[in-house]
Coordinates of N, CA and C in Angstrom, one line a residue:
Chain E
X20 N 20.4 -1.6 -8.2 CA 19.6 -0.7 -9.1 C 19.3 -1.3 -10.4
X21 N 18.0 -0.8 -10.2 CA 17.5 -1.5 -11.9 C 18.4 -1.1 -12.9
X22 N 18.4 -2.1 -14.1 CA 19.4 -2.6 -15.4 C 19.0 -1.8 -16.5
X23 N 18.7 -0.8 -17.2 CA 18.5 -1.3 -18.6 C 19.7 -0.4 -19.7
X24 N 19.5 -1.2 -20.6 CA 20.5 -0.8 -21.9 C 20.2 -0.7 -23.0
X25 N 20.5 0.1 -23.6 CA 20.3 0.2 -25.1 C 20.6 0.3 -26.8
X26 N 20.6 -0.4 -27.7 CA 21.4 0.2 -28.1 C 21.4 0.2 -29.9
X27 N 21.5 1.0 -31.0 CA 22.8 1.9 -30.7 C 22.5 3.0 -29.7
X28 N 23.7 3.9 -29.3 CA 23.5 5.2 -28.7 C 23.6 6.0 -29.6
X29 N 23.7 6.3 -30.7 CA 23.5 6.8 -31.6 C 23.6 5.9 -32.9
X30 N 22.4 7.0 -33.4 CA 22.3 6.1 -35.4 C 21.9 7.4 -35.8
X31 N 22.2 7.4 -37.3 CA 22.1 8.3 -38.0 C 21.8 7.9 -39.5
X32 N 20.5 8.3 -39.9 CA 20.1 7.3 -41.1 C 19.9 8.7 -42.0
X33 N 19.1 7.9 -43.3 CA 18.2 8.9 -44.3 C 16.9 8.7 -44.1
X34 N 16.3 9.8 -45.0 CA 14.5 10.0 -44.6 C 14.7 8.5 -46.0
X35 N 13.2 7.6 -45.5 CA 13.0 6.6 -46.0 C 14.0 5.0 -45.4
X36 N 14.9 5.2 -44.8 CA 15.1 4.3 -44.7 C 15.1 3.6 -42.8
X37 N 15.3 2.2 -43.0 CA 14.9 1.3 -41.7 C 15.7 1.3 -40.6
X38 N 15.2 1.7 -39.5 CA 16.2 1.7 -38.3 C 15.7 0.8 -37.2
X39 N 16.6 0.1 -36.5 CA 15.2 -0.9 -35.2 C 16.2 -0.1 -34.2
X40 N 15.8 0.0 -33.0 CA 16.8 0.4 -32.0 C 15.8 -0.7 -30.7
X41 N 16.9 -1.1 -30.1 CA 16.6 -2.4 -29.1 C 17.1 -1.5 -27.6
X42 N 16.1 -2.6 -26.7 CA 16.4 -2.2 -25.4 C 16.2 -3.3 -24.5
X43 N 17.2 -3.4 -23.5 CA 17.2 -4.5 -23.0 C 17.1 -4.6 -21.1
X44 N 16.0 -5.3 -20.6 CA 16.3 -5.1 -18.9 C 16.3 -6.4 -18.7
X45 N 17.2 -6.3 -17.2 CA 17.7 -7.2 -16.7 C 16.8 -7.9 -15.2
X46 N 15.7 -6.9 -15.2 CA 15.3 -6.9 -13.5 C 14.1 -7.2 -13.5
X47 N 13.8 -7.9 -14.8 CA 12.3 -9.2 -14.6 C 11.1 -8.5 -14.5
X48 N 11.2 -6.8 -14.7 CA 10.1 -6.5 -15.1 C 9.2 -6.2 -16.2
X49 N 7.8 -6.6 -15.4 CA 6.9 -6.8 -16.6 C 6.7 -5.5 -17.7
X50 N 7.5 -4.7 -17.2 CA 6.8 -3.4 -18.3 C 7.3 -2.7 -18.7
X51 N 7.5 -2.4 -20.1 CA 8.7 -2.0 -20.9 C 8.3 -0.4 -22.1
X52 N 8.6 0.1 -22.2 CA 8.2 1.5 -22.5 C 8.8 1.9 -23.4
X53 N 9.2 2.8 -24.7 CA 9.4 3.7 -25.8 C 8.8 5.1 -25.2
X54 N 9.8 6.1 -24.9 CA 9.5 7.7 -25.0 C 10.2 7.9 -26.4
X55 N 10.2 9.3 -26.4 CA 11.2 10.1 -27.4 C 11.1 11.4 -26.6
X56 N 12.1 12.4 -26.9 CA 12.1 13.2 -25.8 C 12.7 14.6 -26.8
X57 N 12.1 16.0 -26.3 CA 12.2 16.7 -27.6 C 12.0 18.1 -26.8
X58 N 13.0 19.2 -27.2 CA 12.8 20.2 -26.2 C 11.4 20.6 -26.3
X59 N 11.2 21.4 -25.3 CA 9.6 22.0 -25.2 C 8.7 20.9 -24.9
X60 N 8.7 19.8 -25.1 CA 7.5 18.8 -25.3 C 8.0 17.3 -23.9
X61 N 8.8 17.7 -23.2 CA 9.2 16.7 -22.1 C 9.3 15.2 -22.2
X62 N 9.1 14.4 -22.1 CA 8.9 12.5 -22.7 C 7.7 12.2 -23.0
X63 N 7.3 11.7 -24.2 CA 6.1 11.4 -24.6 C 6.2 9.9 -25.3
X64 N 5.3 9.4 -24.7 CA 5.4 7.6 -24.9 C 4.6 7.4 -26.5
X65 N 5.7 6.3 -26.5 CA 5.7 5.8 -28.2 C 4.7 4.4 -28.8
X66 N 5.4 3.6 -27.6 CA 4.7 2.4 -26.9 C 5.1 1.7 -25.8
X67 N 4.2 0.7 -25.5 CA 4.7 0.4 -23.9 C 4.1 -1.7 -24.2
X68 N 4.5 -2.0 -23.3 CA 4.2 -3.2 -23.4 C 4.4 -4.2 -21.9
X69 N 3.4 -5.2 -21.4 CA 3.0 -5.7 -20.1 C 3.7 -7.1 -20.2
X70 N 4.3 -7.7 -21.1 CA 5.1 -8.9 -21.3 C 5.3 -9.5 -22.9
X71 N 5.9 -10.1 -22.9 CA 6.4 -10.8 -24.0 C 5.4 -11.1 -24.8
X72 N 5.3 -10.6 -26.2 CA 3.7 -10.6 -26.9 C 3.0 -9.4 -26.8
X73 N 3.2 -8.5 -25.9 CA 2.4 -7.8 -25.8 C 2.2 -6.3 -26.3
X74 N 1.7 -5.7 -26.8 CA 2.0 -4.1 -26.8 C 0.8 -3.3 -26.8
X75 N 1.3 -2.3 -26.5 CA 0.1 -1.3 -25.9 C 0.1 0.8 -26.9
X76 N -0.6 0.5 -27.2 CA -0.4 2.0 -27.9 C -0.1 3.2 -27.3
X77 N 0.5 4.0 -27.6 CA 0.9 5.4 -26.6 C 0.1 6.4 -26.8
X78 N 0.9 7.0 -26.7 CA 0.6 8.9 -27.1 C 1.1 9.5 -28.5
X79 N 2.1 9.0 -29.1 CA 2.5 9.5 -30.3 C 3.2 8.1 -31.0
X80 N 2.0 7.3 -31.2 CA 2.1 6.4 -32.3 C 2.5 6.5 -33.4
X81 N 2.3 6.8 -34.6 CA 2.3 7.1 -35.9 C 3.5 7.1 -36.2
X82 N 4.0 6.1 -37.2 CA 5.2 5.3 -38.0 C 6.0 5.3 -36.8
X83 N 5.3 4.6 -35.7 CA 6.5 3.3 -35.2 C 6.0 2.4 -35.0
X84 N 6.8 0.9 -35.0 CA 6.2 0.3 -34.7 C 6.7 -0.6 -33.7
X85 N 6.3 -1.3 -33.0 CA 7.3 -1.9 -31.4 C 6.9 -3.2 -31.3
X86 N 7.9 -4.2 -30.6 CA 8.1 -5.7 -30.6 C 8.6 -6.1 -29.3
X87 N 7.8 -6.7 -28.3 CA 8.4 -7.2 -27.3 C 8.3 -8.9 -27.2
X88 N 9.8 -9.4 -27.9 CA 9.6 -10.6 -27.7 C 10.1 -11.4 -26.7
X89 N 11.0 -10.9 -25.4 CA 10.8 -12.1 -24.6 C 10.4 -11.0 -23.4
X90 N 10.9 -11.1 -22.2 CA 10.4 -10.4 -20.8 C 11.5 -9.6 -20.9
X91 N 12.5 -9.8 -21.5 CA 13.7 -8.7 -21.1 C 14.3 -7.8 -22.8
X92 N 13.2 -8.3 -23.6 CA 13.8 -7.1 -25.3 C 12.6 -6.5 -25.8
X93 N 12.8 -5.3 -25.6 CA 12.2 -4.6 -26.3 C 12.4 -4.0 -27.5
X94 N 11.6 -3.6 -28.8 CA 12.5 -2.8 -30.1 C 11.2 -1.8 -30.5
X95 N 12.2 -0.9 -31.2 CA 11.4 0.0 -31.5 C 11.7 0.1 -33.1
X96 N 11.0 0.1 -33.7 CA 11.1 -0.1 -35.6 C 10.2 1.0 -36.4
X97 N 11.8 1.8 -37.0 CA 10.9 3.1 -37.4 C 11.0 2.5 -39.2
X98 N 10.1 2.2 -40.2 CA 10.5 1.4 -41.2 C 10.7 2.3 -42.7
X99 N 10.0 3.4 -42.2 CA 10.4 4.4 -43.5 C 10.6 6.3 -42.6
X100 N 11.6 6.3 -42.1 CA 12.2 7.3 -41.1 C 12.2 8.8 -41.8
X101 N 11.7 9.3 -41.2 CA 11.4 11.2 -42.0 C 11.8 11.9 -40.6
X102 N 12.6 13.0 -41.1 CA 13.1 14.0 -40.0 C 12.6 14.3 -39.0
X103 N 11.3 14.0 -39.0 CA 10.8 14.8 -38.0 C 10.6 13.7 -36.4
X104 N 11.1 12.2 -37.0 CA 11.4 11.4 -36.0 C 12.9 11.9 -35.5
X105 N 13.6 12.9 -35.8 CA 15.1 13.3 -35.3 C 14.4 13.3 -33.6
X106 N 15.2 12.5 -33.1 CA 15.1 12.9 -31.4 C 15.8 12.0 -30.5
X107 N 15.5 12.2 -29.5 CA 16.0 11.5 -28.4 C 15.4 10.3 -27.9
X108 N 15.5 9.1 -28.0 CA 14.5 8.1 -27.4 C 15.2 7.4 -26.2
X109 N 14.3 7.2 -25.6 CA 14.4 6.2 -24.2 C 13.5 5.1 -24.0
X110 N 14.1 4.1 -23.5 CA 13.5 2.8 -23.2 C 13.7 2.5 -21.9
X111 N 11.9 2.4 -21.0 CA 12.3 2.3 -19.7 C 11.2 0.9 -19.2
X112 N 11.4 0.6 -18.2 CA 11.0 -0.2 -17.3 C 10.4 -0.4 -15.9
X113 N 9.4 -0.9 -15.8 CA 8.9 -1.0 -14.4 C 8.3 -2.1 -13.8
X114 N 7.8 -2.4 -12.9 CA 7.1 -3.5 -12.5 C 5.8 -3.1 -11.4
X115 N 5.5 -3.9 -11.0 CA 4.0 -3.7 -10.6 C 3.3 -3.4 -9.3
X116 N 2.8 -2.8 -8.7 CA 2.4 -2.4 -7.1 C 3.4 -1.6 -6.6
X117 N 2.7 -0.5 -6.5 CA 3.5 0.6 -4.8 C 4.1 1.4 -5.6
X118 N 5.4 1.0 -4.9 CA 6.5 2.0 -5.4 C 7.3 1.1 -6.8
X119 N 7.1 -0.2 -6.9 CA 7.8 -0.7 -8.1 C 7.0 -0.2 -9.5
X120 N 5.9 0.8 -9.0 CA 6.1 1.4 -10.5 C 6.8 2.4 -11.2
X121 N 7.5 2.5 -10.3 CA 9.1 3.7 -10.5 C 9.2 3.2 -12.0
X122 N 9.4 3.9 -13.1 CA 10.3 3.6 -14.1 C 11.8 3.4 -14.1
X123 N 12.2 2.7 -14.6 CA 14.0 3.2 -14.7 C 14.3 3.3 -16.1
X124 N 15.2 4.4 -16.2 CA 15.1 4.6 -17.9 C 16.6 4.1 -18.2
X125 N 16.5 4.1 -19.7 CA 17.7 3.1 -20.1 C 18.6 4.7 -20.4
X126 N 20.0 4.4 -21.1 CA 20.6 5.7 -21.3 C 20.2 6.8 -22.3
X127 N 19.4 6.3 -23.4 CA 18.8 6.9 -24.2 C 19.6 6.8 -25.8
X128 N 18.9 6.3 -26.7 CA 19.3 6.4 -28.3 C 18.8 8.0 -29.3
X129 N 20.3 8.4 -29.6 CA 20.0 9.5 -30.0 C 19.9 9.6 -32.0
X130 N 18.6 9.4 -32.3 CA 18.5 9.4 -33.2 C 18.3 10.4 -34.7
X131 N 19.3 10.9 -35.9 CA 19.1 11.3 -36.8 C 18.6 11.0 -38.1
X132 N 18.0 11.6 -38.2 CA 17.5 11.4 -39.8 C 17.6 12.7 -40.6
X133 N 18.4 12.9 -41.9 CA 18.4 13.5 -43.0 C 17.8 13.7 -44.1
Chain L
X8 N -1.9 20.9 -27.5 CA -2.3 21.0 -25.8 C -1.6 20.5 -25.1
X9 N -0.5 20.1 -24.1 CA 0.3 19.5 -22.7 C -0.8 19.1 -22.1
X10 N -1.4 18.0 -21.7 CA -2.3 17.5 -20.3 C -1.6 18.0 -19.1
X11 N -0.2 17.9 -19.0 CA 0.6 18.2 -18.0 C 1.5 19.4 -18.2
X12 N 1.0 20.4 -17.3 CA 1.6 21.7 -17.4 C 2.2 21.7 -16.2
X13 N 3.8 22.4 -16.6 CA 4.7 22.3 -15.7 C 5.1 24.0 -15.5
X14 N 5.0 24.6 -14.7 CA 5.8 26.1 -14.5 C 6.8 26.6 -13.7
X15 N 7.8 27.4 -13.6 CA 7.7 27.8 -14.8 C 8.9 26.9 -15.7
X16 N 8.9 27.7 -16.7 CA 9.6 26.5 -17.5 C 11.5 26.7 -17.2
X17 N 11.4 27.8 -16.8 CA 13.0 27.7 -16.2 C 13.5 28.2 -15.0
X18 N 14.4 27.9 -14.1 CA 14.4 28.6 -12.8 C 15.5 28.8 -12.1
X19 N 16.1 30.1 -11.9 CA 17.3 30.2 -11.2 C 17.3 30.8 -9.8
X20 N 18.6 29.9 -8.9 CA 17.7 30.4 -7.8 C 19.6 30.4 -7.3
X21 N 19.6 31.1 -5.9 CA 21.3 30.9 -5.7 C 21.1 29.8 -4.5
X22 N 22.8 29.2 -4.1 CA 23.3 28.1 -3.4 C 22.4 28.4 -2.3
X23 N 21.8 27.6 -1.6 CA 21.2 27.4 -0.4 C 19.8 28.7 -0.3
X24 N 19.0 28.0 -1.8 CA 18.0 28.9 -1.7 C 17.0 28.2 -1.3
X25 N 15.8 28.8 -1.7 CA 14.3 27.4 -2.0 C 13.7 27.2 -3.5
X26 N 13.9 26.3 -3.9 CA 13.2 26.3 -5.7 C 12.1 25.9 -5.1
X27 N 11.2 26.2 -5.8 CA 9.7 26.0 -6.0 C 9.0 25.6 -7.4
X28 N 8.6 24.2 -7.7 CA 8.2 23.7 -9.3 C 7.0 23.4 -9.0
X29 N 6.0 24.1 -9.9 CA 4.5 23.2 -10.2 C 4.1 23.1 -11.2
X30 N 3.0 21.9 -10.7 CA 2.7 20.9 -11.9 C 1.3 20.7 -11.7
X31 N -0.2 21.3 -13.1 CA -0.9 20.9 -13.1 C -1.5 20.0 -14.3
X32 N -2.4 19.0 -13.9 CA -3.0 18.3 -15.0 C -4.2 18.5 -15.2
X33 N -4.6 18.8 -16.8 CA -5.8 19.4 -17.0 C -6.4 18.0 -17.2
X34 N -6.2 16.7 -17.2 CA -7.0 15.7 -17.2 C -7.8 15.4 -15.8
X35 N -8.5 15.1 -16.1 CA -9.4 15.1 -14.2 C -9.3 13.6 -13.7
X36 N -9.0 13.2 -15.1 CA -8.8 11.4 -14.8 C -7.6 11.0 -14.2
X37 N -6.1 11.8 -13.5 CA -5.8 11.2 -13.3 C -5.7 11.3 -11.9
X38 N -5.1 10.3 -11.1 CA -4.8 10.3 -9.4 C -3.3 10.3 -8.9
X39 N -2.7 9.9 -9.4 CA -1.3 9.9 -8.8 C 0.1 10.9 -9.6
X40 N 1.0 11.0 -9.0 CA 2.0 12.5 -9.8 C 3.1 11.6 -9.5
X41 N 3.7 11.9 -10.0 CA 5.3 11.7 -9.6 C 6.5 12.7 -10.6
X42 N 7.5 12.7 -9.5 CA 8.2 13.8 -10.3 C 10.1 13.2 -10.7
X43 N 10.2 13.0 -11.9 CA 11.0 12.4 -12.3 C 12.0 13.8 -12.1
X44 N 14.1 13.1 -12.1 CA 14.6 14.5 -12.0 C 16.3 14.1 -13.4
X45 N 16.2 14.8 -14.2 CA 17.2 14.6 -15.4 C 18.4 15.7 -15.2
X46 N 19.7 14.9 -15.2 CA 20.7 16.1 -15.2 C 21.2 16.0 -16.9
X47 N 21.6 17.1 -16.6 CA 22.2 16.9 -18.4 C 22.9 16.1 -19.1
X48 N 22.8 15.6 -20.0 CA 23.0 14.5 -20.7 C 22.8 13.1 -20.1
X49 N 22.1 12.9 -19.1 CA 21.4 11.5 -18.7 C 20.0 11.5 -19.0
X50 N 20.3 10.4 -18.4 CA 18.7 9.7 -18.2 C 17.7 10.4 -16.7
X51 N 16.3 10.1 -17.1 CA 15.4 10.8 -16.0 C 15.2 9.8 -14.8
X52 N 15.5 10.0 -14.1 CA 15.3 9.1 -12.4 C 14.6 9.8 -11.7
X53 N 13.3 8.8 -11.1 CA 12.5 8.8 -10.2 C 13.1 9.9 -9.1
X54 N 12.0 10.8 -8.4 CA 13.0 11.6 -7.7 C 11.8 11.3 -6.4
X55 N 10.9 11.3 -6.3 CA 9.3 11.4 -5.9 C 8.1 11.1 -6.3
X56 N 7.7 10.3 -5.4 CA 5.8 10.4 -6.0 C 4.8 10.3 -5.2
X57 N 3.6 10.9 -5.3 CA 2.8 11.5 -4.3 C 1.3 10.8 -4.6
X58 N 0.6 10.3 -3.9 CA -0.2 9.5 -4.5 C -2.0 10.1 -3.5
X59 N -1.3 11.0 -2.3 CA -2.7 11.3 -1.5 C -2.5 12.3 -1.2
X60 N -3.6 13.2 -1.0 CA -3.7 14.8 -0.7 C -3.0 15.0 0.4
X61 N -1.7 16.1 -0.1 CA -1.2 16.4 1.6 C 0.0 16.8 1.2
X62 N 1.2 16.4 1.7 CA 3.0 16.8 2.2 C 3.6 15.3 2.1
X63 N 4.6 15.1 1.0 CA 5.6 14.3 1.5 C 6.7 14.9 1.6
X64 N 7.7 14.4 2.4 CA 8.9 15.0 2.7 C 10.2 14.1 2.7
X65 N 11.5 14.1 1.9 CA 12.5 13.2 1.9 C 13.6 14.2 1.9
X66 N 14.6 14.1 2.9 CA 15.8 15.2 2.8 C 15.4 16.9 2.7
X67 N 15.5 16.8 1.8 CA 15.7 18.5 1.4 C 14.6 19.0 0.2
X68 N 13.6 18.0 -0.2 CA 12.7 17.8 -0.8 C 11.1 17.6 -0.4
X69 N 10.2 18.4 -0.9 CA 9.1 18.2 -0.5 C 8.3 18.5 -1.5
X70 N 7.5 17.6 -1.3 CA 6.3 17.6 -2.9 C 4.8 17.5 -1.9
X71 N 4.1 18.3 -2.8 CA 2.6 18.6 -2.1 C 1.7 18.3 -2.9
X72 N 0.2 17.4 -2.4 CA -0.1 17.5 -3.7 C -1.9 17.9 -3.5
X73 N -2.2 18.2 -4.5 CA -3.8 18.8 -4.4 C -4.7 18.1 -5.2
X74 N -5.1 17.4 -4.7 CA -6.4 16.4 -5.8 C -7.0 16.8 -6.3
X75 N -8.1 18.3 -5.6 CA -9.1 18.7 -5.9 C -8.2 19.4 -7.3
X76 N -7.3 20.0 -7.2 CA -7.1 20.7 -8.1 C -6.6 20.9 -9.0
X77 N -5.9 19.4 -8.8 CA -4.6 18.3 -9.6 C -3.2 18.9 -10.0
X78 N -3.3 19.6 -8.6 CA -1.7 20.6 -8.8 C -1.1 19.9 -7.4
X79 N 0.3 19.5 -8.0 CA 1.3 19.2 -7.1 C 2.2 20.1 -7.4
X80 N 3.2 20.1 -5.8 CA 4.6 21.1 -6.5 C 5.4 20.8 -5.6
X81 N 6.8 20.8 -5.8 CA 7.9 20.3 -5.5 C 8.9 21.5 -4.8
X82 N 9.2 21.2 -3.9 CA 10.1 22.3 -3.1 C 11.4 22.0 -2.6
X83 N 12.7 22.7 -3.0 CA 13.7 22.1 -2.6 C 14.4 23.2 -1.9
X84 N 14.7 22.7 -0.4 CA 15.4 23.7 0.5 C 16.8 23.7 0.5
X85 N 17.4 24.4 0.4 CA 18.9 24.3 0.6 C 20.1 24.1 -0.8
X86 N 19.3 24.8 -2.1 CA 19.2 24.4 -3.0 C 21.2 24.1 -3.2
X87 N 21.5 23.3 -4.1 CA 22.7 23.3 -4.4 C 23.4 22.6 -6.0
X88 N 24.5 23.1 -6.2 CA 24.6 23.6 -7.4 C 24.4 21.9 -8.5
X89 N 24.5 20.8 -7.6 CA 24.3 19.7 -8.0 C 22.4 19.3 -8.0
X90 N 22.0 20.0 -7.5 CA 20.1 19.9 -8.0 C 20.0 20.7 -9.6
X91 N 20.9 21.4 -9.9 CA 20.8 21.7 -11.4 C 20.3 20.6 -12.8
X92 N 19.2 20.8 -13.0 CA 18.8 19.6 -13.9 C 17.3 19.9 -14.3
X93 N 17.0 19.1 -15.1 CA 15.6 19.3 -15.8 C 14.9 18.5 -14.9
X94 N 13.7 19.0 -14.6 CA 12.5 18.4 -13.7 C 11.4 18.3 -14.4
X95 N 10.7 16.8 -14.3 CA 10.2 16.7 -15.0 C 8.9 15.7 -14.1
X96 N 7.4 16.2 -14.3 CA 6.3 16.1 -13.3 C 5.7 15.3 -14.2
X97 N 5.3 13.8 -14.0 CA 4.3 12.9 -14.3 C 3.1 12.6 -13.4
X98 N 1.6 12.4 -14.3 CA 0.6 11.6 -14.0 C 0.2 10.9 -14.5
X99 N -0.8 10.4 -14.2 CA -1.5 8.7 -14.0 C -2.6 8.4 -14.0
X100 N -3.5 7.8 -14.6 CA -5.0 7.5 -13.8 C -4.9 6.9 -13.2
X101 N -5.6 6.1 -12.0 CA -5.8 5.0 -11.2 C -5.8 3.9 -11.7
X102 N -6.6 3.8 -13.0 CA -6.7 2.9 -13.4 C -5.1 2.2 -14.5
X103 N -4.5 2.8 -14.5 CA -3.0 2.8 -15.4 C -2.1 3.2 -14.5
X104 N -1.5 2.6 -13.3 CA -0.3 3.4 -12.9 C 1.0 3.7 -13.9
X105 N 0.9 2.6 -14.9 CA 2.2 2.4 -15.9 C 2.1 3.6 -17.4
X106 N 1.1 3.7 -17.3 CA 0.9 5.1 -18.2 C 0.9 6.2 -17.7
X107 N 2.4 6.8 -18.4 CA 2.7 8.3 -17.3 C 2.2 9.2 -18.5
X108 N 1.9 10.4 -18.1 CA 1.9 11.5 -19.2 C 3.0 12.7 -18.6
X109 N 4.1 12.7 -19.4 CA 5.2 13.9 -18.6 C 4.5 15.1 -19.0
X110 N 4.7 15.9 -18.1 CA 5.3 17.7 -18.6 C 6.5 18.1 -19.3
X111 N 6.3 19.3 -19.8 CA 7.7 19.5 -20.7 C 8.9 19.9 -19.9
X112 N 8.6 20.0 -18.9 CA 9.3 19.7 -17.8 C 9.7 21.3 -17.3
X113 N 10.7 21.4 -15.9 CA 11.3 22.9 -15.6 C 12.6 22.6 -15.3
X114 N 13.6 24.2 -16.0 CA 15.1 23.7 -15.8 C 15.5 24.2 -15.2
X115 N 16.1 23.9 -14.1 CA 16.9 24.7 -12.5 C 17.8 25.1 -12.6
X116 N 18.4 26.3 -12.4 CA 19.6 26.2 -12.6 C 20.3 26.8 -10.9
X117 N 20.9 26.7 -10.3 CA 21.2 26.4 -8.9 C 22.6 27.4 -8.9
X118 N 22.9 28.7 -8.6 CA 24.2 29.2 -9.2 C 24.9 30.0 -7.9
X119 N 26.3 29.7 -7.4 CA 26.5 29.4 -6.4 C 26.7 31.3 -5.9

């Protein structure tokens, strides 16, 4: 079964200050993903990216910013953090044709801001 | 606006019932669904995905899907108290299988 991890599992910051939360796969695939996940509103993508160098804009961009530097790390960099990023994030993974576009999602970083 | 409307949003049904979940996308752009399944306090795992008009069927699971009208829905026979969990229906354009758009998902509750 596909790998991935993440981490912290929980952070808890103040509004204005810098948090990176990292995610890491093991299963050589090319495609690596940021949700955040929030009742009523189901997983909504942050950013995504197709390999090392790469990133791809989402659905609810605005003050994040994402880094994928090798095939297996992903981060997510929130650099001046306001409450309303309080949520649940997930970092998932997939690879390419058929059924390997299954996602696999990592455990999830549960993030506070004050 | 939700591109991906899921109904209804909660659902209780008793041990060895039939749940019934649907999922429509008001985007016309996309082609393919898949229905991810989250128990509580995890992560969301692939449960199904439906890619051509018709019936798939795995176990005790069956998902249907309608192109014309970009409504799929998920059916689970024999329901039990371990299917309790958030369901949660993604689509896709053809052109992006890797860009999902979820629904806010539906919560099962399975009660014996």
């Amino acid at each position: 079964e596909a790998a991935v991890t993440q981490s912290p599992r929980n952070k808890v910051t103040v509004t204005g200050g810098n948090v990176t939360l990292s995610c890491r796969q093991t299963n050589s695939h090319n495609y690596m993903y940021w949700y955040r996940q929030d009742t009523g509103h189901g997983l909504r993508l942050i950013h995504y990216s197709y390999g090392a160098g790469n990133l791809q804009i989402g659905d609810v961009p605005d003050g994040y910013k994402a880094t994928r530097t090798t095939q297996e790390d992903f981060f997510l960099l929130l650099e001046l953090a306001s409450p309303s990023q309080t949520s649940l994030y997930f970092c998932a993974s997939s690879g390419t044709g058929g059924d390997s576009y299954e996602q696999y999602f990592g455990p999830g970083t549960r993030l506070t801001v004050l | 606006q939700q591109k991906v409307q899921q109904s209804p949003e909660s659902l209780i049904v008793p041990e060895g019932g039939m749940a019934s979940l649907n999922c429509t996308s008001s985007d016309r752009n996309v082609d393919y669904f898949w229905w991810y399944r989250q128990h509580s306090g995890k992560s969301p795992k692939m449960l199904m995905s439906i890619f051509s008009n018709g019936e798939k069927e795995e176990g005790r699971f069956t998902v249907h899907l309608n192109k014309a009208s970009l409504h799929t829905s998920l059916h689970i026979r024999d329901s039990q108290p371990s299917d309790s969990a958030l369901y949660l229906c993604a689509a896709s354009p053809p052109s992006s299988f890797s860009k999902l758009v979820f629904g806010q998902g539906t919560s099962l509750s399975v009660v014996p």
